[in-house]
Amino acid sequence: DAMVIQNPRYQVTQFGKPVTLSCSQTLNHNVMYWYQQKSSQAPKLLFHYYDKDFNNEADTPDNFQSRRPNTSFCFLDIRSPGLGDAAMYLCATSRVSGGNQPQHFGDGTRLSIL
Amino acid sequence: DQQVKQNSPSLSVQEGRISILNCDYTNSMFDYFLWYKKYPAEGPTFLISISSIKDKNEDGRFTVFLNKSAKHLSLHIVPSQPGDSAVYFCAAMTYNAGNMLTFGGGTRLMVKP
């Protein structure tokens, strides 16, 4: 089945130690998104890639970076995680082509900071 | 400023009855609305959507109603089943804005057997 896959599902890192979360998709969608979700709050968009074009949300901390080496993969890098970065990180994809299309989400990576 | 609001953080319904989840928005540029369902430890799953040119969209037990003049939409689930217990997020987007979603804060639905 075509899907959005996030690895790992659970990640534990130390305060200040860089961590990378990964997302892959088999949907061949041209847009990939990274969200941060805390507790039961609404997902908060961090940034997205429209093909190779990177788009950062204005309030996304510089501590968060992203890479998209090809259509299928996208990575979220947190350079120096703080305690406040503990959250669920969701990857999503969509196909932007002449009409509204829903975003399809992976199951997320839950990040814990020690 | 929250552009999409779900004012009920939780809702409890008896199995077999109707569940009605509500959502309000303030941005009149939104023209496509979606509902997502989220189980614990899983990502949101797309459930149903509606374009602003319609006022109703139905898919099996799920129906979404849109009242543009009131900037209000609702999701009806009938009959409700215990497996419907989850957090439901309302989301909205604007055509040709890169499919950017604005989410509401979610409503936790509990369907009691």
Tab-separated table of C-alpha atoms in Angstrom:
chain	number	residue	atom	x	y	z
A	1	ASP	CA	0.000	0.000	0.000
A	2	ALA	CA	1.172	3.498	-0.789
A	3	MET	CA	1.920	5.325	2.403
A	4	VAL	CA	3.937	7.773	4.465
A	5	ILE	CA	6.470	6.076	6.727
A	6	GLN	CA	8.266	7.691	9.617
A	7	ASN	CA	11.288	6.264	11.389
A	8	PRO	CA	11.847	5.739	14.174
A	9	ARG	CA	8.456	5.721	15.905
A	10	TYR	CA	10.090	6.633	19.207
A	11	GLN	CA	13.329	8.556	19.628
A	12	VAL	CA	15.115	9.439	22.826
A	13	THR	CA	17.990	11.886	22.788
A	14	GLN	CA	19.967	13.895	25.283
A	15	PHE	CA	19.625	17.584	25.859
A	16	GLY	CA	21.724	19.337	23.220
A	17	LYS	CA	22.546	16.195	21.212
A	18	PRO	CA	21.616	16.477	17.509
A	19	VAL	CA	18.908	14.171	16.281
A	20	THR	CA	17.489	13.351	12.843
A	21	LEU	CA	14.007	12.097	12.106
A	22	SER	CA	13.181	10.566	8.759
A	23	CYS	CA	10.144	10.337	6.513
A	24	SER	CA	9.622	8.453	3.301
A	25	GLN	CA	6.654	8.237	0.957
A	26	THR	CA	5.520	5.957	-1.809
A	27	LEU	CA	2.713	8.254	-2.947
A	28	ASN	CA	4.963	10.231	-5.327
A	29	HIS	CA	3.551	13.449	-3.897
A	30	ASN	CA	5.389	16.644	-4.717
A	31	VAL	CA	4.888	18.349	-1.357
A	32	MET	CA	6.207	17.124	2.000
A	33	TYR	CA	5.505	18.776	5.339
A	34	TRP	CA	6.867	18.562	8.873
A	35	TYR	CA	4.617	19.300	11.849
A	36	GLN	CA	5.213	19.449	15.576
A	37	GLN	CA	2.376	18.339	17.844
A	38	LYS	CA	2.399	18.697	21.613
A	39	SER	CA	-0.062	16.938	23.925
A	40	SER	CA	-3.501	17.104	22.313
A	41	GLN	CA	-2.893	20.417	20.570
A	42	ALA	CA	-3.312	21.057	16.881
A	43	PRO	CA	-0.337	20.084	14.713
A	44	LYS	CA	1.924	23.082	14.106
A	45	LEU	CA	3.553	23.378	10.692
A	46	LEU	CA	7.328	23.780	10.870
A	47	PHE	CA	8.197	23.847	7.153
A	48	HIS	CA	7.418	22.207	3.854
A	49	TYR	CA	9.052	21.324	0.575
A	50	TYR	CA	7.258	22.045	-2.687
A	51	ASP	CA	9.345	19.785	-4.905
A	52	LYS	CA	12.863	21.038	-4.107
A	53	ASP	CA	11.782	24.437	-2.861
A	54	PHE	CA	12.099	24.784	0.897
A	55	ASN	CA	9.544	26.926	2.738
A	56	ASN	CA	10.111	27.791	6.364
A	57	GLU	CA	7.325	28.993	8.661
A	58	ALA	CA	8.163	32.383	10.173
A	59	ASP	CA	8.104	31.167	13.762
A	60	THR	CA	10.034	27.920	13.264
A	61	PRO	CA	13.177	28.074	15.435
A	62	ASP	CA	16.563	28.049	13.692
A	63	ASN	CA	17.298	24.904	15.683
A	64	PHE	CA	15.089	23.010	13.221
A	65	GLN	CA	16.377	22.220	9.744
A	66	SER	CA	15.183	19.975	6.953
A	67	ARG	CA	16.586	18.149	3.952
A	68	ARG	CA	14.854	16.564	0.991
A	69	PRO	CA	17.435	14.642	-1.038
A	70	ASN	CA	14.830	13.249	-3.451
A	71	THR	CA	11.066	13.028	-3.987
A	72	SER	CA	10.631	10.102	-1.624
A	73	PHE	CA	12.609	11.177	1.435
A	74	CYS	CA	12.571	14.110	3.806
A	75	PHE	CA	14.532	14.590	7.033
A	76	LEU	CA	14.025	16.756	10.080
A	77	ASP	CA	17.223	17.743	11.866
A	78	ILE	CA	17.148	19.219	15.350
A	79	ARG	CA	20.591	20.631	15.958
A	80	SER	CA	20.495	21.163	19.717
A	81	PRO	CA	17.299	19.747	21.209
A	82	GLY	CA	15.948	21.434	24.296
A	83	LEU	CA	13.406	20.098	26.756
A	84	GLY	CA	10.730	22.141	25.008
A	85	ASP	CA	11.291	20.201	21.791
A	86	ALA	CA	9.857	17.017	23.243
A	87	ALA	CA	6.805	16.354	21.082
A	88	MET	CA	5.283	14.202	18.381
A	89	TYR	CA	6.726	15.069	14.952
A	90	LEU	CA	4.465	14.364	12.021
A	91	CYS	CA	5.387	14.130	8.374
A	92	ALA	CA	2.729	14.616	5.722
A	93	THR	CA	2.564	14.667	1.945
A	94	SER	CA	0.178	16.006	-0.651
A	95	ARG	CA	-0.104	16.340	-4.378
A	96	VAL	CA	-0.558	19.916	-5.475
A	97	SER	CA	-2.042	19.936	-8.961
A	98	GLY	CA	-4.953	22.065	-10.027
A	99	GLY	CA	-7.213	21.471	-7.073
A	100	ASN	CA	-7.464	20.972	-3.366
A	101	GLN	CA	-5.995	17.731	-2.124
A	102	PRO	CA	-5.829	16.394	1.438
A	103	GLN	CA	-2.549	15.866	3.199
A	104	HIS	CA	-1.638	12.312	4.132
A	105	PHE	CA	0.162	11.799	7.415
A	106	GLY	CA	2.632	9.290	8.739
A	107	ASP	CA	2.235	7.819	12.217
A	108	GLY	CA	4.745	10.252	13.671
A	109	THR	CA	7.925	10.052	15.712
A	110	ARG	CA	7.606	10.728	19.413
A	111	LEU	CA	10.731	12.530	20.566
A	112	SER	CA	11.793	12.496	24.201
A	113	ILE	CA	14.616	14.634	25.593
A	114	LEU	CA	16.611	13.480	28.611
B	1	ASP	CA	-5.267	34.364	16.515
B	2	GLN	CA	-6.897	31.004	15.911
B	3	GLN	CA	-8.451	30.918	12.473
B	4	VAL	CA	-10.021	27.502	13.012
B	5	LYS	CA	-11.660	26.694	16.334
B	6	GLN	CA	-13.190	23.602	17.817
B	7	ASN	CA	-14.862	24.855	20.960
B	8	SER	CA	-15.691	21.470	22.467
B	9	PRO	CA	-12.557	19.705	23.694
B	10	SER	CA	-14.499	16.512	24.318
B	11	LEU	CA	-17.774	14.808	23.488
B	12	SER	CA	-19.311	11.652	24.898
B	13	VAL	CA	-21.992	9.752	22.965
B	14	GLN	CA	-23.790	6.461	23.376
B	15	GLU	CA	-23.187	3.769	20.795
B	16	GLY	CA	-25.778	3.907	18.025
B	17	ARG	CA	-26.567	7.571	18.550
B	18	ILE	CA	-25.468	10.510	16.416
B	19	SER	CA	-22.184	12.315	17.120
B	20	ILE	CA	-21.990	15.941	16.044
B	21	LEU	CA	-18.605	17.653	16.065
B	22	ASN	CA	-18.469	21.363	15.393
B	23	CYS	CA	-15.894	23.695	13.920
B	24	ASP	CA	-15.835	27.459	13.341
B	25	TYR	CA	-13.494	29.489	11.194
B	26	THR	CA	-12.772	33.159	10.717
B	27	ASN	CA	-10.847	33.349	7.432
B	28	SER	CA	-13.289	33.864	4.564
B	29	MET	CA	-10.543	32.876	2.094
B	30	PHE	CA	-10.743	29.244	3.175
B	31	ASP	CA	-12.406	27.245	0.457
B	32	TYR	CA	-11.720	23.629	1.338
B	33	PHE	CA	-12.404	21.977	4.661
B	34	LEU	CA	-11.290	18.617	5.982
B	35	TRP	CA	-11.816	16.372	8.958
B	36	TYR	CA	-9.063	14.138	10.279
B	37	LYS	CA	-9.346	11.384	12.854
B	38	LYS	CA	-6.457	10.604	15.169
B	39	TYR	CA	-5.987	7.546	17.367
B	40	PRO	CA	-3.360	7.609	20.142
B	41	ALA	CA	0.185	6.902	18.879
B	42	GLU	CA	-0.908	7.232	15.237
B	43	GLY	CA	-0.863	10.072	12.743
B	44	PRO	CA	-4.046	11.880	11.683
B	45	THR	CA	-6.063	9.986	9.083
B	46	PHE	CA	-7.997	11.884	6.454
B	47	LEU	CA	-11.721	11.247	6.918
B	48	ILE	CA	-13.844	13.489	4.724
B	49	SER	CA	-13.687	16.885	3.062
B	50	ILE	CA	-15.950	19.512	1.550
B	51	SER	CA	-15.411	22.273	-0.953
B	52	SER	CA	-16.840	25.704	-0.272
B	53	ILE	CA	-19.100	25.388	-3.330
B	54	LYS	CA	-21.038	22.652	-1.547
B	55	ASP	CA	-22.995	22.607	1.674
B	56	LYS	CA	-23.001	18.882	2.298
B	57	ASN	CA	-20.806	15.879	1.593
B	58	GLU	CA	-21.628	12.361	2.648
B	59	ASP	CA	-19.492	9.223	2.890
B	60	GLY	CA	-21.119	6.262	4.558
B	61	ARG	CA	-21.752	7.047	8.220
B	62	PHE	CA	-19.944	10.382	7.939
B	63	THR	CA	-21.510	13.617	6.699
B	64	VAL	CA	-19.957	17.047	6.728
B	65	PHE	CA	-22.131	20.163	6.577
B	66	LEU	CA	-20.849	23.604	5.668
B	67	ASN	CA	-22.595	26.876	6.482
B	68	LYS	CA	-20.505	29.537	4.765
B	69	SER	CA	-22.526	32.498	5.988
B	70	ALA	CA	-21.993	31.385	9.579
B	71	LYS	CA	-18.410	30.201	8.874
B	72	HIS	CA	-19.313	26.949	10.533
B	73	LEU	CA	-18.952	23.314	9.654
B	74	SER	CA	-19.947	20.156	11.405
B	75	LEU	CA	-19.210	16.462	11.163
B	76	HIS	CA	-22.068	14.039	11.780
B	77	ILE	CA	-21.385	10.393	12.544
B	78	VAL	CA	-24.403	8.133	12.556
B	79	PRO	CA	-24.667	5.601	13.968
B	80	SER	CA	-21.698	6.116	16.277
B	81	GLN	CA	-19.572	3.087	17.045
B	82	PRO	CA	-17.021	2.486	19.832
B	83	GLY	CA	-14.292	2.337	17.178
B	84	ASP	CA	-15.057	5.957	16.337
B	85	SER	CA	-13.566	7.007	19.689
B	86	ALA	CA	-10.639	9.239	18.738
B	87	VAL	CA	-9.592	12.873	18.495
B	88	TYR	CA	-11.142	14.644	15.518
B	89	PHE	CA	-9.395	17.617	13.936
B	90	CYS	CA	-11.088	20.103	11.678
B	91	ALA	CA	-8.778	21.740	9.122
B	92	ALA	CA	-9.111	24.334	6.395
B	93	MET	CA	-7.114	25.470	3.392
B	94	THR	CA	-7.157	28.019	0.606
B	95	TYR	CA	-7.052	26.946	-3.022
B	96	ASN	CA	-3.626	27.343	-4.603
B	97	ALA	CA	-1.977	28.167	-1.285
B	98	GLY	CA	0.195	25.076	-1.465
B	99	ASN	CA	-2.354	22.917	0.303
B	100	MET	CA	-1.405	24.559	3.612
B	101	LEU	CA	-3.678	23.329	6.367
B	102	THR	CA	-4.857	25.337	9.346
B	103	PHE	CA	-5.982	22.994	12.095
B	104	GLY	CA	-8.461	23.394	14.902
B	105	GLY	CA	-7.520	22.264	18.384
B	106	GLY	CA	-9.347	18.940	18.160
B	107	THR	CA	-12.334	17.302	19.858
B	108	ARG	CA	-11.968	14.033	21.717
B	109	LEU	CA	-14.950	11.796	20.937
B	110	MET	CA	-15.806	8.941	23.271
B	111	VAL	CA	-18.445	6.492	22.109
B	112	LYS	CA	-19.719	4.377	24.984
B	113	PRO	CA	-20.952	0.817	24.334
